[in-house]
Short mmCIF file of C-alpha atoms in Angstrom, two decimals:
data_model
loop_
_atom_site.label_atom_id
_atom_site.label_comp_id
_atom_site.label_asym_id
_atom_site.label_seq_id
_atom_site.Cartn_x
_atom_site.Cartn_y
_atom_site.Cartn_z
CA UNK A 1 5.47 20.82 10.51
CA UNK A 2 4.23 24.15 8.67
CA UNK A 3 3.29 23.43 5.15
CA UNK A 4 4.17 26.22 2.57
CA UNK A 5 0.80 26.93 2.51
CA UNK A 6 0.74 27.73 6.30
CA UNK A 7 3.27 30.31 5.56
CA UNK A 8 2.40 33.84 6.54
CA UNK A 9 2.96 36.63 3.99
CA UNK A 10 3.27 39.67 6.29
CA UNK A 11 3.92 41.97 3.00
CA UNK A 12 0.11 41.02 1.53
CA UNK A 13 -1.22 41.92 5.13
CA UNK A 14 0.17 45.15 4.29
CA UNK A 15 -0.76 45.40 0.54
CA UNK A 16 -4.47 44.61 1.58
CA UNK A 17 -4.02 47.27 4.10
CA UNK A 18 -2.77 49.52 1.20
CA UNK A 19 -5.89 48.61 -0.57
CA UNK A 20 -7.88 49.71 1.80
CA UNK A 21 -6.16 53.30 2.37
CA UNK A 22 -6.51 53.62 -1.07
CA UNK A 23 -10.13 52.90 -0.90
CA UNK A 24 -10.59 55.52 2.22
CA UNK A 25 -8.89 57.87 0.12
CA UNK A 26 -11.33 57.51 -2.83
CA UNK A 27 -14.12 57.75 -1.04
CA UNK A 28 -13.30 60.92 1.02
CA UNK A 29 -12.47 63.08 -1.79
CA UNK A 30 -15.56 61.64 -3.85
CA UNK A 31 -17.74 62.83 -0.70
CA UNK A 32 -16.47 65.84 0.20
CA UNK A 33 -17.38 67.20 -3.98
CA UNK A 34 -13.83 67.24 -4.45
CA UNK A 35 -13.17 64.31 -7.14
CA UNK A 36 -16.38 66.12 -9.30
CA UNK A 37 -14.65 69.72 -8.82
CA UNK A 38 -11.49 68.83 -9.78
CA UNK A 39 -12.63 66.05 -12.77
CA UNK A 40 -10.11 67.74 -15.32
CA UNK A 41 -7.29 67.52 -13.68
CA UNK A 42 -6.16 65.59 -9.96
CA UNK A 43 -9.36 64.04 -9.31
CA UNK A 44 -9.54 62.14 -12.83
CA UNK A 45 -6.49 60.17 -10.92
CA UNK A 46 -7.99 60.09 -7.69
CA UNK A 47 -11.38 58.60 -8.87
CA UNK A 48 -8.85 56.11 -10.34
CA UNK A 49 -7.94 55.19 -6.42
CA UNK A 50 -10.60 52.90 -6.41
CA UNK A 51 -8.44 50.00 -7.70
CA UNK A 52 -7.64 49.72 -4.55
CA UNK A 53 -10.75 46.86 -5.37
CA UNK A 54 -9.04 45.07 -7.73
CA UNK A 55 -5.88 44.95 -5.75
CA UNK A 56 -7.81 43.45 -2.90
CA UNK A 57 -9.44 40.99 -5.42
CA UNK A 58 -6.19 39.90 -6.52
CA UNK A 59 -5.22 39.19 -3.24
CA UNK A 60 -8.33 37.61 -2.52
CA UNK A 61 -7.82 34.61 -5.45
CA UNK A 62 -4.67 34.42 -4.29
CA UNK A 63 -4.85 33.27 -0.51
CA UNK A 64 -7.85 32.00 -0.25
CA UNK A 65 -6.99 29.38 -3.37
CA UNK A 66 -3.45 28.77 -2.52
CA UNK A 67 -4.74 25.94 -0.44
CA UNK A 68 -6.64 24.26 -3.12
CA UNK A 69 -3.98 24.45 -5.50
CA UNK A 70 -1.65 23.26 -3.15
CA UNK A 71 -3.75 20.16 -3.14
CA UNK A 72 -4.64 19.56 -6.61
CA UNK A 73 -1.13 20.32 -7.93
CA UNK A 74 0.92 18.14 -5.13
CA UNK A 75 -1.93 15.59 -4.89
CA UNK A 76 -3.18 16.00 -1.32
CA UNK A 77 -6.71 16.17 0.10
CA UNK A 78 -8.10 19.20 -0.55
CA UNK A 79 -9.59 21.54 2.24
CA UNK A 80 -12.34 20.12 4.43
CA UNK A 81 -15.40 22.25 2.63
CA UNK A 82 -17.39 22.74 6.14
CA UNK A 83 -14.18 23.50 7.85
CA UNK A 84 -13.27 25.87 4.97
CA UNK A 85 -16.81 27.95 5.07
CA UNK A 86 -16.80 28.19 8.76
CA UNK A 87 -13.15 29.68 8.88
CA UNK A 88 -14.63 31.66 5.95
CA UNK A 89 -17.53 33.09 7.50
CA UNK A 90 -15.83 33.37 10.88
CA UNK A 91 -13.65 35.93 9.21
CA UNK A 92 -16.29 38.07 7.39
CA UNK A 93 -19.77 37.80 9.29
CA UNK A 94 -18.88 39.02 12.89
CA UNK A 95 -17.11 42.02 12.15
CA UNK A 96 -19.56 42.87 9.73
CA UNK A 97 -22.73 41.80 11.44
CA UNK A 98 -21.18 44.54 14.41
CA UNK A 99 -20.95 47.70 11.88
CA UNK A 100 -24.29 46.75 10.28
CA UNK A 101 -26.51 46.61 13.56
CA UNK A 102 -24.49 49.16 15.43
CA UNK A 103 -24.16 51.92 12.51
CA UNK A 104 -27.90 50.82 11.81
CA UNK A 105 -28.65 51.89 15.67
CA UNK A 106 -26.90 55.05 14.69
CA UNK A 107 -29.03 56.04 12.10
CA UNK A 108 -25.25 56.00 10.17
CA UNK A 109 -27.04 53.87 6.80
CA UNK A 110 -29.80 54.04 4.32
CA UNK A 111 -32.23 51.43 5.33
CA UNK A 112 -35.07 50.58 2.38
CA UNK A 113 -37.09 48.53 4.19
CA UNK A 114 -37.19 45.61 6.73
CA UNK A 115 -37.23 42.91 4.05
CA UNK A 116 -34.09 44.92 2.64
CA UNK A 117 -32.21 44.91 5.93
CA UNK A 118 -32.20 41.53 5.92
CA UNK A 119 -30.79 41.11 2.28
CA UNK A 120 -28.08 43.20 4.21
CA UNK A 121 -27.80 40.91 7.08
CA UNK A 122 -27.13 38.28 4.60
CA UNK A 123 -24.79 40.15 1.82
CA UNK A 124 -26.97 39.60 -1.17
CA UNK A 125 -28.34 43.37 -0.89
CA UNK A 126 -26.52 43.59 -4.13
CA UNK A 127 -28.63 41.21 -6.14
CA UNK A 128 -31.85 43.90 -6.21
CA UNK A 129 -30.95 47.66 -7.88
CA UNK A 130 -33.56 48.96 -5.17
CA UNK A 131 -30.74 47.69 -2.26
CA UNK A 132 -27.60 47.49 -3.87
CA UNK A 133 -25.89 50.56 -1.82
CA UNK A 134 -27.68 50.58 0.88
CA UNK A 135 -26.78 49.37 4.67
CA UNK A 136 -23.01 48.98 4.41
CA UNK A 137 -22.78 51.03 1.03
CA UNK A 138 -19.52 49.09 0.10
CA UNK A 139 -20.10 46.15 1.04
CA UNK A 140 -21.49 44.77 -2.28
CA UNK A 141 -17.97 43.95 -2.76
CA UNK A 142 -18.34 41.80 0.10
CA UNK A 143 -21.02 39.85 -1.93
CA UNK A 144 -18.77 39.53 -4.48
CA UNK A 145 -16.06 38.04 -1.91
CA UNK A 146 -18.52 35.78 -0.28
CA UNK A 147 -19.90 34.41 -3.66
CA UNK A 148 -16.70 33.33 -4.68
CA UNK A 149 -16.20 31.74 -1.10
CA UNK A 150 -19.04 29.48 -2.31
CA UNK A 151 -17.83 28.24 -5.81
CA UNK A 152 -14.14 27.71 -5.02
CA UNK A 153 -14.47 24.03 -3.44
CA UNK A 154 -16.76 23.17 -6.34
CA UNK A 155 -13.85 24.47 -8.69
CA UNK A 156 -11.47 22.55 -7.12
CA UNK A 157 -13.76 19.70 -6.71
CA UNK A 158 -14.26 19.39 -10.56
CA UNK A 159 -10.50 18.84 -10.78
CA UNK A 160 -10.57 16.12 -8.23
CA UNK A 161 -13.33 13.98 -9.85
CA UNK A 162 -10.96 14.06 -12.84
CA UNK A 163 -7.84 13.42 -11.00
CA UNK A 164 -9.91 10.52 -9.59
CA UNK A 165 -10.53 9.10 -12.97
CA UNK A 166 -6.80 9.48 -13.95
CA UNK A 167 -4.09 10.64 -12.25
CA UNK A 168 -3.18 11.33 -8.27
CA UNK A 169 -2.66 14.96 -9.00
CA UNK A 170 -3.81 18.24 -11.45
CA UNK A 171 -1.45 19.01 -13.98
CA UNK A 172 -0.87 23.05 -13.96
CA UNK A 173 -1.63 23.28 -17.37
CA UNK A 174 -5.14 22.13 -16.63
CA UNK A 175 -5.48 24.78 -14.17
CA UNK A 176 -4.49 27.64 -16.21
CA UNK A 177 -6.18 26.65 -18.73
CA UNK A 178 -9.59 26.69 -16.23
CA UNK A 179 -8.46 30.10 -15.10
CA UNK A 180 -7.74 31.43 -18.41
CA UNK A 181 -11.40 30.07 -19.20
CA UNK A 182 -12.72 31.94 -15.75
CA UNK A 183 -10.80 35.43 -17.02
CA UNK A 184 -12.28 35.47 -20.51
CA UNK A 185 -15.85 33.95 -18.71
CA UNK A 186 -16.20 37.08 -16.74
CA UNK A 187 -15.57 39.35 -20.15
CA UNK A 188 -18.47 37.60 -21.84
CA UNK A 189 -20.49 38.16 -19.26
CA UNK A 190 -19.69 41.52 -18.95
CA UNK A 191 -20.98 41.84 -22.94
CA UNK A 192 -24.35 39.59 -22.63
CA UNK A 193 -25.58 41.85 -19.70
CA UNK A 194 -24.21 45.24 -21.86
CA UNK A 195 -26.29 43.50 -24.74
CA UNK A 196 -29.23 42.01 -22.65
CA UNK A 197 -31.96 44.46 -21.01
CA UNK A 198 -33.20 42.69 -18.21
CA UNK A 199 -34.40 44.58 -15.27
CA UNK A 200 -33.20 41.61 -13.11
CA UNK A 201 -29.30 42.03 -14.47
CA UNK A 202 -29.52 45.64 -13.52
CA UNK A 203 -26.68 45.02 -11.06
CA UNK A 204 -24.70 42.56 -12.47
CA UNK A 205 -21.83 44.62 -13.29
CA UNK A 206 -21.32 44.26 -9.23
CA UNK A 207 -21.94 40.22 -8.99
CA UNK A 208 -19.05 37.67 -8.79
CA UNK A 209 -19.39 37.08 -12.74
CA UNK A 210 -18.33 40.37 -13.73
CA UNK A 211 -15.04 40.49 -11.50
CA UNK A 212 -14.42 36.61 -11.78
CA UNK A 213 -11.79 37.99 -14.20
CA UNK A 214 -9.58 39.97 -11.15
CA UNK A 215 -10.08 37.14 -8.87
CA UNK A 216 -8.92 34.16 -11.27
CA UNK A 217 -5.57 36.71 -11.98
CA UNK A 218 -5.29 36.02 -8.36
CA UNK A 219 -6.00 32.70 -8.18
CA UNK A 220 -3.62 32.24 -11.24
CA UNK A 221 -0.41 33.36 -8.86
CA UNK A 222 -1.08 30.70 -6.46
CA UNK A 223 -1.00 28.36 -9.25
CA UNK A 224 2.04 30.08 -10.44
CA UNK A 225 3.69 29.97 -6.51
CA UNK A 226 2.70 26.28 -5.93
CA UNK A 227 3.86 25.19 -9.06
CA UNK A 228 6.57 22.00 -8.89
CA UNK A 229 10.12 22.99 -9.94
CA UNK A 230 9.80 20.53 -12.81
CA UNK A 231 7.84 23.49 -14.28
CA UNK A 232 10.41 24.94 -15.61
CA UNK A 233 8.54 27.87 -17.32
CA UNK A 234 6.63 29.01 -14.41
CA UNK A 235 9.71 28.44 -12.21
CA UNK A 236 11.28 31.02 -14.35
CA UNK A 237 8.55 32.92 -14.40
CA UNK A 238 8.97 32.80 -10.38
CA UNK A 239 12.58 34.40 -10.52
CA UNK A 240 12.17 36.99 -12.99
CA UNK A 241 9.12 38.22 -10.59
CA UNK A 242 11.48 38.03 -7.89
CA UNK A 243 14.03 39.52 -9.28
CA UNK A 244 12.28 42.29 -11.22
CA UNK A 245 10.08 43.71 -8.19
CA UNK A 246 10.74 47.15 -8.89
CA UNK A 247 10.05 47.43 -12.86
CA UNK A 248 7.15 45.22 -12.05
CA UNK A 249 5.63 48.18 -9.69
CA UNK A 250 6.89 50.51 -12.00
CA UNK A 251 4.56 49.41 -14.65
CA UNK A 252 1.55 48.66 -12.44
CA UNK A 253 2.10 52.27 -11.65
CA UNK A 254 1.85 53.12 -15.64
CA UNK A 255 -1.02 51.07 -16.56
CA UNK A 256 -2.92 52.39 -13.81
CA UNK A 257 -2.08 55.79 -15.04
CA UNK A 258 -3.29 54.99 -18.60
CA UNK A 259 -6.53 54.27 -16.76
CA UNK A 260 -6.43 57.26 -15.71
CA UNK A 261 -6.68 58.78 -18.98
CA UNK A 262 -9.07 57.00 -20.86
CA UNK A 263 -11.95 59.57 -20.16
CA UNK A 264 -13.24 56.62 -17.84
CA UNK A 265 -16.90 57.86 -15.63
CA UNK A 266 -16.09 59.71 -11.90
CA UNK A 267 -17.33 57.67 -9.23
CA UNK A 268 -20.73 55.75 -9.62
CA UNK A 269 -21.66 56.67 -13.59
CA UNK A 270 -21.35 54.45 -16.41
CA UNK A 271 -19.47 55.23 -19.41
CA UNK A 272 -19.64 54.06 -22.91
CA UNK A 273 -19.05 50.20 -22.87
CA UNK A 274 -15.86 49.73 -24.02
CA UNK A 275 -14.33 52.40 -22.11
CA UNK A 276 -15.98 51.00 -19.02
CA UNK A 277 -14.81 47.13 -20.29
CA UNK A 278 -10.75 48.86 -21.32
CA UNK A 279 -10.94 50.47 -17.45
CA UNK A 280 -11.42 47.36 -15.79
CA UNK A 281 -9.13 45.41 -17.79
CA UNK A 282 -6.27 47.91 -16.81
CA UNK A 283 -7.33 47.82 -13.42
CA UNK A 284 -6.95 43.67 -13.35
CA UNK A 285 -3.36 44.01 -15.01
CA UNK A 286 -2.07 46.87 -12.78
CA UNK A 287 -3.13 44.68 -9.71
CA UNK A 288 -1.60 41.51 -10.74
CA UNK A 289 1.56 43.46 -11.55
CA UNK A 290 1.72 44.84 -8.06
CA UNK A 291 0.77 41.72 -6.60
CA UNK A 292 2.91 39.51 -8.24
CA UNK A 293 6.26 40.52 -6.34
CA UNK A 294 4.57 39.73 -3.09
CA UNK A 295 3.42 36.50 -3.75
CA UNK A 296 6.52 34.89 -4.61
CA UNK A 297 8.92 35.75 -1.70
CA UNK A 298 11.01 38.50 -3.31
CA UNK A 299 13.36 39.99 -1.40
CA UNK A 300 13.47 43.04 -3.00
CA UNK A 301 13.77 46.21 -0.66
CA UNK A 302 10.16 47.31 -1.45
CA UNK A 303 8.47 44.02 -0.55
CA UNK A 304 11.09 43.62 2.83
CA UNK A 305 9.54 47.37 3.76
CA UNK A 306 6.14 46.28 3.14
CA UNK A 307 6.69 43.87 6.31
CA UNK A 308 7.28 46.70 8.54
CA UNK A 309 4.97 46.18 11.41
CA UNK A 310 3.02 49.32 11.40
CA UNK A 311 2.16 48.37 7.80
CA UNK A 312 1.05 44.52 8.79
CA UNK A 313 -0.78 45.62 11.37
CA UNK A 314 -2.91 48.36 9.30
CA UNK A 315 -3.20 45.49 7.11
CA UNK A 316 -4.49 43.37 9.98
CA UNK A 317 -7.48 45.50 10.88
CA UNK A 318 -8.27 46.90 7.62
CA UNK A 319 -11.13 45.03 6.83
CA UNK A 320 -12.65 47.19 10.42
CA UNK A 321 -11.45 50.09 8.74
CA UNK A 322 -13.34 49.39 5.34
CA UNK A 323 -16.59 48.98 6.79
CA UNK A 324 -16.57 51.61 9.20
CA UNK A 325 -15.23 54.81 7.40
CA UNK A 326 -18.44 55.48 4.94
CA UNK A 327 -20.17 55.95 8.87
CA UNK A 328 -17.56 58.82 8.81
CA UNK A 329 -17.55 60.27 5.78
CA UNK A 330 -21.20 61.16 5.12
CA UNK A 331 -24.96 60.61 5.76
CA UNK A 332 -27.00 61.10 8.84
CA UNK A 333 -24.82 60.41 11.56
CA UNK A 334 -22.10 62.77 9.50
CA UNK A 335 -24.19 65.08 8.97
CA UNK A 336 -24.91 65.27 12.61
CA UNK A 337 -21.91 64.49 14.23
CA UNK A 338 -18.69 65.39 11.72
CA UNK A 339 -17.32 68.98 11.33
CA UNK A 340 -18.07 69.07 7.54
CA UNK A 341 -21.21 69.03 5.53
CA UNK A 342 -21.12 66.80 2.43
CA UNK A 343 -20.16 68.60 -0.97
CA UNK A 344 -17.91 71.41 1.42
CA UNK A 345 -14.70 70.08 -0.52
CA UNK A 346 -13.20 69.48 3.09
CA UNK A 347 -10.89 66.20 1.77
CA UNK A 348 -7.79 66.89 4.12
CA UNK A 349 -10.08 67.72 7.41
CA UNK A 350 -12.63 64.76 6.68
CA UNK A 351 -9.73 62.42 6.21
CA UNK A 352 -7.82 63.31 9.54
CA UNK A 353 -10.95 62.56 10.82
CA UNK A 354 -12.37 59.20 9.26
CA UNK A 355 -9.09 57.33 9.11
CA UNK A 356 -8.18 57.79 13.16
CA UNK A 357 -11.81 57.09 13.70
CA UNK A 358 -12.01 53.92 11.58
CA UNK A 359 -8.33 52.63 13.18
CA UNK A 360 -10.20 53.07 16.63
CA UNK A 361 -13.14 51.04 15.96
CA UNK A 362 -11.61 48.70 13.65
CA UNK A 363 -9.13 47.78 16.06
CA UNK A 364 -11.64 47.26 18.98
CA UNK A 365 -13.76 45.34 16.29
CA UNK A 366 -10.62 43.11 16.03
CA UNK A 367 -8.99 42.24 18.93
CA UNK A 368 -12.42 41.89 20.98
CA UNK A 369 -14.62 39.95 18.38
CA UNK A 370 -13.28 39.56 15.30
CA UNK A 371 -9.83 37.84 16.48
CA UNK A 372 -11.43 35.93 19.27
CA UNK A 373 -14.45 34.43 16.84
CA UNK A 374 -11.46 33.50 14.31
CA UNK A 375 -9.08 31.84 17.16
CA UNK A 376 -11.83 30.03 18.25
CA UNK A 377 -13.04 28.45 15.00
CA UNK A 378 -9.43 27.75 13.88
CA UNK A 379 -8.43 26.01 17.19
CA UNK A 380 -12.21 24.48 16.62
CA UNK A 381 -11.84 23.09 12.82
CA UNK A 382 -8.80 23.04 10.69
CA UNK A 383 -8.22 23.05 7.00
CA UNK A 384 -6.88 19.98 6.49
#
């Protein structure tokens, strides 16, 4: 029998696919010079694209600790942790490990040196300023997405040693509270490494503590979702999501424009502080807006769309299409290869190009490695 955990959400497949385009979007217009051209006007609110991050942060805390609140909240074992980070690293390493090596062949990335190829190889290229964008230049939010792999079944596991002690399950209270703890955590550390010079917190604005904040908003929905109907709050909570899906879009659409407006830094610069800290706050309450409706099963008209099967299955490949569009976009093998030149303003040919080119390869890097690598662990190892 299918738990409600087990429970596919074909609408997120789609958000996180959404995410993604999003992402693509930024990325080509920041390359071709046409974000920095246009700063006063359209590309303040394309630059803004790029919460297509948070989104798929939100999402992130969301499904991959549903399962552990499941089991703390109903009082059930919790995942088995080696099962867990195999299924984990099934999902993210082969797929990745295939761009890396074959875009590396390619002369497609910016390689430091052999010690910082391997930092690459392993996803903690982001922990050194002299690495953090090259190889895979976005995947140091992949570092970010594998650290909090790590701490999530010592999270949960704190809970358990109290349960243990007390009582067969976690209250919810408890756990928002922990979350709520985790959100305002990742705001301090945003202002100790604003306040502290250290050369070695250079790029900490890009490690898991700085965006624990977006992840815990996600991790705070499954909470919300596996709550027990003797909850009564939450359970309301649950039906005014539901049942407001389209105000609740509405206003992740307005608080993402307000970003937008805030005289926040195009593309890589740093602005002052608390423009910088205000941006990414917005960001992490737009997301969990738009997220929200999808989580709990509304069956609003937007969220039934969202399961369209086109949709899903750009959703399904999407994390192909993240790593492989930069390849596309700019650098050596663009240079070389791509019927643009970076800086030509060229958005709408350069994006005809890269998305096709990154569906192609993403969905060959799917259904021939990455699916197989997944069915096999999963039929392997399970969860529970």
């Amino acid at each position: 029998m299918k738990t409600q955990t087990s429970h596919r959400n074909l609408a997120l497949d789609s958000l996180r696919g959404f995410s993604t385009i999003l992402i693509v979007v930024y990325h080509t217009s920041f390359v071709s010079g046409y974000t920095v051209a246009h700063a006063d006007s359209i590309g303040a609110y394309i630059d803004r694209l790029n919460i297509g991050v948070a989104i798929f942060f939100v999402l992130s805390g969301f499904l991959i600790f549903r399962p552990f609140a499941h089991s703390l909240i109903h009082g059930s074992p919790l995942p088995k942790t080696r099962n867990y980070y195999l299924k984990r690293a099934a999902r993210i390493l082969p797929g990745y490990w295939l761009a890396l090596f074959v875009l590396a062949g390619l002369d497609a990335l910016t390689i430091v040196n052999t010690s910082g190829f391997i930092r690459n190889v392993f996803i903690v290229h982001s922990f050194t300023e002299n690495n953090v964008f090259t190889g895979i230049r976005q995947a140091w939010t992949l570092a970010i997405e594998m650290s909090f792999y790590v701490v999530v079944p010592a999270f949960a596991y704190v809970f358990v040693r109290q349960a243990r002690r007390r009582i067969a399950s976690v209250s919810v209270a408890t756990l928002l509270k922990a979350l709520s703890a985790l959100f305002l955590g990742a705001y301090a550390f945003r202002l100790f490494i604003h306040q502290i010079d250290f050369w070695f917190l250079d790029t900490a604005h890009i490690w898991l503590p700085s965006h624990m904040d977006t992840l815990a908003l996600g991790m705070g929905l499954a909470v919300l979702v596996e709550a027990p109907a003797s909850a009564k709050t939450l359970s309301k909570l649950k039906n005014f999501i539901a049942n407001h899906t389209g105000s609740l879009v509405v206003c992740s659409v307005f608080v993402w424009l307000i970003s937008a407006n805030i005289n926040m830094a195009i593309g890589l610069n740093r602005t002052e502080f608390h423009i910088d800290l205000l941006g990414h706050f917005l960001y992490g309450i737009a997301s969990v807006l738009l997220v929200a409706p999808f989580c709990v099963d509304s069956q609003a008209l937007l969220v039934k769309a969202m399961s369209f099967r086109l949709f899903t299955w750009l959703g399904t490949i999407s994390y192909g299409i993240y790593l492989w569009h930069m390849a596309f976009l700019g650098g050596n093998f663009a240079e070389k290869y791509m019927p643009y030149t970076e800086n030509d303003g060229q958005v709408l040919l350069r994006f005809l190009v890269v998305l096709p080119a990154s569906i192609a390869i993403a969905s060959l890097s799917y259904y021939v490695l990455e699916r197989p690598t997944m069915r096999a662990i999963n039929k392997r190892f399970t969860l529970k």
